[in-house]
Amino acid sequence: MMADQQPPLSAQDHEPIRRATTASMQNLLAQYFEAQAEDVVPANDPAPLEPVRHALSVTDETPKLRPEDAIAASFARLEAALHTEPPVVPEVEPVQTEWPVSAQALIESLMMENERLREQLHQRSLELQSAQDQADSDVLTPTLNRRAFLQEVHRAMADCKRYGEEACLIYLDMDSFKAINDAYGHGAGDAALIYVAETLKTSVREGDAVARIGGDEFAILLRRADLKSSRVKAMKLEAELMMGTFAYNGLYLKTGGSFGVRAYAGQTTAEAWLSEADAAMFLVKKSAR
């Protein structure tokens, strides 16, 4: 044995050292990790580890007294952390949550202009719809005009061809219209036209169409209606007009009409179909004279 060599420690002597070392290392490691987490200890300062290093060097002399694996692993991680520079985290500019005053004013101005244009577009749409309604309506009575009615007839013909539906036209020529005009003036004639138009309008279903074709002549489009039911409808309308009256300047006046009915039978145009209904009305009017 060399003169400067210390005698080996017995197992009995090592046990207190092992216990003290283990407890000391656990305490030191816990304190160091806590200090580092709070940025109290700089990451590159090895001084706090010296007691731990010393404890390890003592216990390493006897393998069976070596500290527990968990403590050794913790020490290794801690030592590696001390010699590792922390990653550089780039500074991130804070997200701008508010627009500059000039930009905010521009945005508000654009939003107001967008709302104004939206309202203007809505009003324009209403005006166009109103203009379309006026273009389709008779100037005096609450019915369609001839042009709009023929468009409805054309659509009905297309449905008949495509779906095999039935449809009929009723043509009406007012009686005594000229006599009313001559006796009571054009105001009375207008009242008679309005009365007939309103009577026809209230008698048809939704989807049917009523129009003033010109002068004192009207037409009705009955969709999904056969010839028999359409003739019954015409007779009822004729009776209703004959029994009814309309008021004008305190007077109650009467009017009537002659009706002709024509079913769709493959006519090539709306005008042709309407002309056939007109011809049927003329035959009825002629036979009644």
mmCIF file of C-alpha atoms in Angstrom:
data_model
loop_
_atom_site.group_PDB
_atom_site.id
_atom_site.type_symbol
_atom_site.label_atom_id
_atom_site.label_comp_id
_atom_site.label_asym_id
_atom_site.label_seq_id
_atom_site.Cartn_x
_atom_site.Cartn_y
_atom_site.Cartn_z
ATOM 1 C CA MET A 1 0.000 0.000 0.000
ATOM 2 C CA MET A 2 1.321 3.403 -0.917
ATOM 3 C CA ALA A 3 1.888 5.960 1.845
ATOM 4 C CA ASP A 4 -0.624 8.525 0.453
ATOM 5 C CA GLN A 5 -3.315 5.954 -0.277
ATOM 6 C CA GLN A 6 -6.238 5.965 2.146
ATOM 7 C CA PRO A 7 -7.453 2.637 3.476
ATOM 8 C CA PRO A 8 -10.643 1.505 1.771
ATOM 9 C CA LEU A 9 -13.844 2.174 3.595
ATOM 10 C CA SER A 10 -15.755 -0.743 4.944
ATOM 11 C CA ALA A 11 -19.331 -1.429 3.893
ATOM 12 C CA GLN A 12 -20.476 -0.290 7.278
ATOM 13 C CA ASP A 13 -18.634 3.002 6.800
ATOM 14 C CA HIS A 14 -20.007 3.421 3.262
ATOM 15 C CA GLU A 15 -23.687 3.077 4.236
ATOM 16 C CA PRO A 16 -24.001 6.441 6.022
ATOM 17 C CA ILE A 17 -22.115 8.079 3.189
ATOM 18 C CA ARG A 18 -24.425 6.490 0.626
ATOM 19 C CA ARG A 19 -27.547 7.664 2.441
ATOM 20 C CA ALA A 20 -26.214 11.161 3.009
ATOM 21 C CA THR A 21 -25.007 11.436 -0.558
ATOM 22 C CA THR A 22 -28.302 10.297 -2.007
ATOM 23 C CA ALA A 23 -30.334 12.698 0.137
ATOM 24 C CA SER A 24 -27.910 15.536 -0.512
ATOM 25 C CA MET A 25 -27.970 14.996 -4.254
ATOM 26 C CA GLN A 26 -31.753 14.865 -4.343
ATOM 27 C CA ASN A 27 -31.967 18.089 -2.382
ATOM 28 C CA LEU A 28 -29.312 19.831 -4.477
ATOM 29 C CA LEU A 29 -30.843 18.771 -7.751
ATOM 30 C CA ALA A 30 -34.297 19.929 -6.677
ATOM 31 C CA GLN A 31 -32.955 23.299 -5.555
ATOM 32 C CA TYR A 32 -30.960 23.748 -8.707
ATOM 33 C CA PHE A 33 -33.828 22.892 -11.052
ATOM 34 C CA GLU A 34 -36.078 25.294 -9.142
ATOM 35 C CA ALA A 35 -33.483 28.067 -9.297
ATOM 36 C CA GLN A 36 -32.885 27.529 -12.983
ATOM 37 C CA ALA A 37 -36.620 27.565 -13.708
ATOM 38 C CA GLU A 38 -36.858 30.942 -11.987
ATOM 39 C CA ASP A 39 -33.803 32.228 -13.888
ATOM 40 C CA VAL A 40 -31.908 32.689 -10.590
ATOM 41 C CA VAL A 41 -28.997 30.481 -11.627
ATOM 42 C CA PRO A 42 -27.323 31.182 -14.985
ATOM 43 C CA ALA A 43 -27.320 28.258 -17.363
ATOM 44 C CA ASN A 44 -23.518 28.213 -17.767
ATOM 45 C CA ASP A 45 -22.605 28.322 -14.051
ATOM 46 C CA PRO A 46 -21.224 24.920 -12.884
ATOM 47 C CA ALA A 47 -20.691 25.992 -9.253
ATOM 48 C CA PRO A 48 -23.950 24.542 -7.892
ATOM 49 C CA LEU A 49 -22.963 21.125 -9.231
ATOM 50 C CA GLU A 50 -19.627 20.855 -7.399
ATOM 51 C CA PRO A 51 -21.104 19.223 -4.256
ATOM 52 C CA VAL A 52 -22.883 16.734 -6.437
ATOM 53 C CA ARG A 53 -19.707 16.003 -8.378
ATOM 54 C CA HIS A 54 -17.880 15.405 -5.104
ATOM 55 C CA ALA A 55 -20.564 13.079 -3.817
ATOM 56 C CA LEU A 56 -20.458 11.083 -7.022
ATOM 57 C CA SER A 57 -16.664 10.780 -6.902
ATOM 58 C CA VAL A 58 -16.851 9.361 -3.373
ATOM 59 C CA THR A 59 -19.607 6.874 -4.064
ATOM 60 C CA ASP A 60 -18.084 5.802 -7.378
ATOM 61 C CA GLU A 61 -15.247 4.087 -5.445
ATOM 62 C CA THR A 62 -17.628 1.291 -4.542
ATOM 63 C CA PRO A 63 -20.067 0.291 -7.278
ATOM 64 C CA LYS A 64 -22.643 -1.065 -4.870
ATOM 65 C CA LEU A 65 -22.814 2.308 -3.125
ATOM 66 C CA ARG A 66 -23.322 4.235 -6.357
ATOM 67 C CA PRO A 67 -26.378 6.566 -6.243
ATOM 68 C CA GLU A 68 -29.639 5.345 -7.684
ATOM 69 C CA ASP A 69 -29.983 5.356 -11.436
ATOM 70 C CA ALA A 70 -32.678 8.025 -11.375
ATOM 71 C CA ILE A 71 -30.399 10.485 -9.564
ATOM 72 C CA ALA A 72 -27.474 9.749 -11.878
ATOM 73 C CA ALA A 73 -29.695 10.300 -14.936
ATOM 74 C CA SER A 74 -30.965 13.582 -13.498
ATOM 75 C CA PHE A 75 -27.407 14.735 -12.867
ATOM 76 C CA ALA A 76 -26.405 13.871 -16.455
ATOM 77 C CA ARG A 77 -29.285 15.881 -17.870
ATOM 78 C CA LEU A 78 -28.484 18.784 -15.584
ATOM 79 C CA GLU A 79 -24.817 18.791 -16.548
ATOM 80 C CA ALA A 80 -25.704 18.714 -20.247
ATOM 81 C CA ALA A 81 -28.065 21.624 -19.766
ATOM 82 C CA LEU A 82 -25.339 23.687 -18.133
ATOM 83 C CA HIS A 83 -23.154 23.438 -21.232
ATOM 84 C CA THR A 84 -25.888 24.013 -23.768
ATOM 85 C CA GLU A 85 -26.678 27.489 -24.929
ATOM 86 C CA PRO A 86 -30.392 28.163 -24.810
ATOM 87 C CA PRO A 87 -31.995 28.511 -28.245
ATOM 88 C CA VAL A 88 -32.372 32.008 -29.567
ATOM 89 C CA VAL A 89 -36.059 32.827 -29.832
ATOM 90 C CA PRO A 90 -36.644 35.480 -32.462
ATOM 91 C CA GLU A 91 -38.655 38.437 -31.393
ATOM 92 C CA VAL A 92 -42.080 38.474 -32.959
ATOM 93 C CA GLU A 93 -43.699 41.747 -33.717
ATOM 94 C CA PRO A 94 -47.016 42.019 -31.899
ATOM 95 C CA VAL A 95 -50.054 41.562 -34.111
ATOM 96 C CA GLN A 96 -51.640 44.876 -34.877
ATOM 97 C CA THR A 97 -55.223 44.650 -33.706
ATOM 98 C CA GLU A 98 -56.238 48.172 -34.570
ATOM 99 C CA TRP A 99 -55.989 49.918 -37.907
ATOM 100 C CA PRO A 100 -54.328 53.294 -38.159
ATOM 101 C CA VAL A 101 -56.792 56.132 -38.011
ATOM 102 C CA SER A 102 -56.514 56.838 -41.741
ATOM 103 C CA ALA A 103 -57.036 53.185 -42.703
ATOM 104 C CA GLN A 104 -59.951 52.841 -40.283
ATOM 105 C CA ALA A 105 -61.583 55.915 -41.773
ATOM 106 C CA LEU A 106 -61.133 54.476 -45.264
ATOM 107 C CA ILE A 107 -62.678 51.161 -44.233
ATOM 108 C CA GLU A 108 -65.671 52.890 -42.650
ATOM 109 C CA SER A 109 -66.094 55.013 -45.761
ATOM 110 C CA LEU A 110 -66.019 51.933 -48.002
ATOM 111 C CA MET A 111 -68.531 50.138 -45.799
ATOM 112 C CA MET A 112 -70.888 53.111 -45.922
ATOM 113 C CA GLU A 113 -70.526 53.315 -49.701
ATOM 114 C CA ASN A 114 -71.173 49.587 -50.007
ATOM 115 C CA GLU A 115 -74.346 49.922 -47.943
ATOM 116 C CA ARG A 116 -75.459 52.881 -50.039
ATOM 117 C CA LEU A 117 -74.899 50.931 -53.251
ATOM 118 C CA ARG A 118 -76.745 47.939 -51.825
ATOM 119 C CA GLU A 119 -79.762 50.083 -50.994
ATOM 120 C CA GLN A 120 -79.568 51.774 -54.376
ATOM 121 C CA LEU A 121 -79.497 48.375 -56.092
ATOM 122 C CA HIS A 122 -82.517 47.231 -54.083
ATOM 123 C CA GLN A 123 -84.464 50.345 -55.021
ATOM 124 C CA ARG A 124 -83.475 49.919 -58.640
ATOM 125 C CA SER A 125 -84.679 46.321 -58.547
ATOM 126 C CA LEU A 126 -88.031 47.443 -57.148
ATOM 127 C CA GLU A 127 -88.310 50.102 -59.825
ATOM 128 C CA LEU A 128 -87.546 47.601 -62.568
ATOM 129 C CA GLN A 129 -90.121 45.188 -61.169
ATOM 130 C CA SER A 130 -92.670 47.989 -60.995
ATOM 131 C CA ALA A 131 -91.862 49.000 -64.561
ATOM 132 C CA GLN A 132 -92.222 45.384 -65.674
ATOM 133 C CA ASP A 133 -95.573 45.104 -63.915
ATOM 134 C CA GLN A 134 -96.749 48.300 -65.562
ATOM 135 C CA ALA A 135 -95.540 47.081 -68.939
ATOM 136 C CA ASP A 136 -97.542 43.874 -68.482
ATOM 137 C CA SER A 137 -100.681 45.506 -67.095
ATOM 138 C CA ASP A 138 -103.629 47.046 -68.847
ATOM 139 C CA VAL A 139 -103.690 50.834 -68.550
ATOM 140 C CA LEU A 140 -107.236 50.878 -67.144
ATOM 141 C CA THR A 141 -108.296 47.545 -65.705
ATOM 142 C CA PRO A 142 -106.597 45.249 -63.157
ATOM 143 C CA THR A 143 -105.699 42.694 -65.839
ATOM 144 C CA LEU A 144 -102.830 41.847 -68.152
ATOM 145 C CA ASN A 145 -102.473 43.587 -71.491
ATOM 146 C CA ARG A 146 -102.511 41.737 -74.783
ATOM 147 C CA ARG A 147 -98.722 41.347 -75.061
ATOM 148 C CA ALA A 148 -98.299 39.891 -71.568
ATOM 149 C CA PHE A 149 -101.321 37.633 -72.026
ATOM 150 C CA LEU A 150 -99.928 36.139 -75.217
ATOM 151 C CA GLN A 151 -96.714 35.343 -73.347
ATOM 152 C CA GLU A 152 -98.752 33.457 -70.745
ATOM 153 C CA VAL A 153 -100.602 31.611 -73.506
ATOM 154 C CA HIS A 154 -97.302 30.666 -75.137
ATOM 155 C CA ARG A 155 -96.020 29.202 -71.848
ATOM 156 C CA ALA A 156 -99.265 27.274 -71.383
ATOM 157 C CA MET A 157 -98.927 25.808 -74.880
ATOM 158 C CA ALA A 158 -95.407 24.646 -74.051
ATOM 159 C CA ASP A 159 -96.673 22.928 -70.893
ATOM 160 C CA CYS A 160 -99.440 21.234 -72.859
ATOM 161 C CA LYS A 161 -96.916 19.868 -75.338
ATOM 162 C CA ARG A 162 -94.405 18.786 -72.720
ATOM 163 C CA TYR A 163 -96.651 17.382 -69.999
ATOM 164 C CA GLY A 164 -99.798 16.547 -71.936
ATOM 165 C CA GLU A 165 -101.865 19.065 -69.978
ATOM 166 C CA GLU A 166 -105.168 20.502 -71.117
ATOM 167 C CA ALA A 167 -105.928 24.210 -71.366
ATOM 168 C CA CYS A 168 -108.680 26.427 -72.741
ATOM 169 C CA LEU A 169 -109.169 30.038 -73.776
ATOM 170 C CA ILE A 170 -112.373 31.966 -73.097
ATOM 171 C CA TYR A 171 -112.961 35.037 -75.241
ATOM 172 C CA LEU A 172 -115.435 37.727 -74.105
ATOM 173 C CA ASP A 173 -116.936 40.603 -76.037
ATOM 174 C CA MET A 174 -119.003 42.976 -73.874
ATOM 175 C CA ASP A 175 -122.606 43.726 -74.763
ATOM 176 C CA SER A 176 -124.064 47.239 -74.620
ATOM 177 C CA PHE A 177 -120.661 48.860 -74.116
ATOM 178 C CA LYS A 178 -121.235 51.376 -76.873
ATOM 179 C CA ALA A 179 -124.708 52.151 -75.523
ATOM 180 C CA ILE A 180 -123.293 52.857 -72.052
ATOM 181 C CA ASN A 181 -120.663 55.179 -73.506
ATOM 182 C CA ASP A 182 -123.232 57.015 -75.588
ATOM 183 C CA ALA A 183 -125.761 57.365 -72.766
ATOM 184 C CA TYR A 184 -123.529 58.123 -69.779
ATOM 185 C CA GLY A 185 -120.167 59.125 -71.208
ATOM 186 C CA HIS A 186 -116.747 57.552 -71.340
ATOM 187 C CA GLY A 187 -116.459 57.571 -67.552
ATOM 188 C CA ALA A 188 -119.343 55.142 -67.368
ATOM 189 C CA GLY A 189 -117.744 53.035 -70.086
ATOM 190 C CA ASP A 190 -114.514 52.876 -68.080
ATOM 191 C CA ALA A 191 -116.485 51.867 -64.979
ATOM 192 C CA ALA A 192 -118.125 49.081 -66.991
ATOM 193 C CA LEU A 193 -114.736 47.810 -68.171
ATOM 194 C CA ILE A 194 -113.366 47.797 -64.636
ATOM 195 C CA TYR A 195 -116.460 45.993 -63.353
ATOM 196 C CA VAL A 196 -116.127 43.233 -65.955
ATOM 197 C CA ALA A 197 -112.381 42.894 -65.325
ATOM 198 C CA GLU A 198 -112.851 42.558 -61.568
ATOM 199 C CA THR A 199 -115.626 40.002 -62.048
ATOM 200 C CA LEU A 200 -113.409 37.881 -64.267
ATOM 201 C CA LYS A 201 -110.388 38.209 -61.967
ATOM 202 C CA THR A 202 -112.280 36.995 -58.907
ATOM 203 C CA SER A 203 -113.618 33.948 -60.754
ATOM 204 C CA VAL A 204 -110.339 32.344 -61.871
ATOM 205 C CA ARG A 205 -107.782 30.251 -60.010
ATOM 206 C CA GLU A 206 -104.216 31.114 -59.178
ATOM 207 C CA GLY A 207 -102.170 30.275 -62.238
ATOM 208 C CA ASP A 208 -104.913 31.289 -64.662
ATOM 209 C CA ALA A 209 -104.693 34.621 -66.473
ATOM 210 C CA VAL A 210 -107.126 37.389 -67.405
ATOM 211 C CA ALA A 211 -106.411 40.133 -69.932
ATOM 212 C CA ARG A 212 -108.073 42.994 -71.679
ATOM 213 C CA ILE A 213 -107.298 42.251 -75.310
ATOM 214 C CA GLY A 214 -108.482 45.586 -76.628
ATOM 215 C CA GLY A 215 -111.488 47.904 -76.442
ATOM 216 C CA ASP A 216 -114.294 45.968 -74.758
ATOM 217 C CA GLU A 217 -112.839 42.508 -75.336
ATOM 218 C CA PHE A 218 -111.315 40.249 -72.671
ATOM 219 C CA ALA A 219 -109.710 36.812 -72.631
ATOM 220 C CA ILE A 220 -109.175 34.168 -69.963
ATOM 221 C CA LEU A 221 -106.545 31.427 -69.941
ATOM 222 C CA LEU A 222 -107.628 28.366 -67.965
ATOM 223 C CA ARG A 223 -104.759 25.976 -67.255
ATOM 224 C CA ARG A 224 -105.409 22.287 -66.615
ATOM 225 C CA ALA A 225 -109.009 22.653 -67.749
ATOM 226 C CA ASP A 226 -110.879 20.643 -70.381
ATOM 227 C CA LEU A 227 -113.402 21.982 -72.874
ATOM 228 C CA LYS A 228 -116.473 20.885 -70.915
ATOM 229 C CA SER A 229 -115.496 22.522 -67.610
ATOM 230 C CA SER A 230 -114.383 25.654 -69.459
ATOM 231 C CA ARG A 231 -117.759 26.000 -71.157
ATOM 232 C CA VAL A 232 -119.448 25.664 -67.772
ATOM 233 C CA LYS A 233 -117.157 28.414 -66.454
ATOM 234 C CA ALA A 234 -118.103 30.657 -69.392
ATOM 235 C CA MET A 235 -121.834 30.155 -68.805
ATOM 236 C CA LYS A 236 -121.477 30.997 -65.098
ATOM 237 C CA LEU A 237 -119.577 34.175 -65.915
ATOM 238 C CA GLU A 238 -122.194 35.195 -68.451
ATOM 239 C CA ALA A 239 -124.963 34.730 -65.885
ATOM 240 C CA GLU A 240 -123.018 36.619 -63.204
ATOM 241 C CA LEU A 241 -122.499 39.630 -65.462
ATOM 242 C CA MET A 242 -126.134 39.681 -66.537
ATOM 243 C CA MET A 243 -127.412 39.596 -62.944
ATOM 244 C CA GLY A 244 -124.865 42.036 -61.552
ATOM 245 C CA THR A 245 -124.672 45.818 -61.658
ATOM 246 C CA PHE A 246 -121.955 48.434 -61.285
ATOM 247 C CA ALA A 247 -122.218 51.882 -59.743
ATOM 248 C CA TYR A 248 -121.548 55.118 -61.607
ATOM 249 C CA ASN A 249 -122.471 58.606 -60.348
ATOM 250 C CA GLY A 250 -125.202 57.257 -58.100
ATOM 251 C CA LEU A 251 -126.601 54.998 -60.803
ATOM 252 C CA TYR A 252 -126.553 51.209 -60.959
ATOM 253 C CA LEU A 253 -125.917 50.099 -64.495
ATOM 254 C CA LYS A 254 -125.907 46.688 -66.123
ATOM 255 C CA THR A 255 -123.793 45.078 -68.772
ATOM 256 C CA GLY A 256 -123.205 41.605 -70.147
ATOM 257 C CA GLY A 257 -121.155 39.768 -72.723
ATOM 258 C CA SER A 258 -120.829 36.990 -75.265
ATOM 259 C CA PHE A 259 -118.387 34.176 -74.571
ATOM 260 C CA GLY A 260 -116.491 31.834 -76.864
ATOM 261 C CA VAL A 261 -114.409 28.852 -75.725
ATOM 262 C CA ARG A 262 -111.591 27.100 -77.535
ATOM 263 C CA ALA A 263 -109.444 24.233 -76.192
ATOM 264 C CA TYR A 264 -105.798 23.772 -77.005
ATOM 265 C CA ALA A 265 -105.503 21.318 -79.886
ATOM 266 C CA GLY A 266 -101.955 21.723 -81.111
ATOM 267 C CA GLN A 267 -102.254 25.277 -82.432
ATOM 268 C CA THR A 268 -98.916 26.525 -83.684
ATOM 269 C CA THR A 269 -98.968 30.010 -82.117
ATOM 270 C CA ALA A 270 -100.620 31.847 -79.253
ATOM 271 C CA GLU A 271 -102.130 34.312 -81.721
ATOM 272 C CA ALA A 272 -103.687 31.476 -83.707
ATOM 273 C CA TRP A 273 -105.248 29.941 -80.604
ATOM 274 C CA LEU A 274 -106.594 33.322 -79.475
ATOM 275 C CA SER A 275 -108.046 33.953 -82.942
ATOM 276 C CA GLU A 276 -109.910 30.646 -82.785
ATOM 277 C CA ALA A 277 -111.408 31.599 -79.415
ATOM 278 C CA ASP A 278 -112.397 34.968 -80.889
ATOM 279 C CA ALA A 279 -114.098 33.189 -83.786
ATOM 280 C CA ALA A 280 -115.997 30.938 -81.364
ATOM 281 C CA MET A 281 -117.211 34.033 -79.501
ATOM 282 C CA PHE A 282 -118.330 35.646 -82.749
ATOM 283 C CA LEU A 283 -120.457 32.608 -83.592
ATOM 284 C CA VAL A 284 -122.144 32.789 -80.184
ATOM 285 C CA LYS A 285 -122.764 36.520 -80.545
ATOM 286 C CA LYS A 286 -124.108 36.094 -84.062
ATOM 287 C CA SER A 287 -126.499 33.315 -83.032
ATOM 288 C CA ALA A 288 -127.897 35.434 -80.201
ATOM 289 C CA ARG A 289 -129.004 38.273 -82.464
#
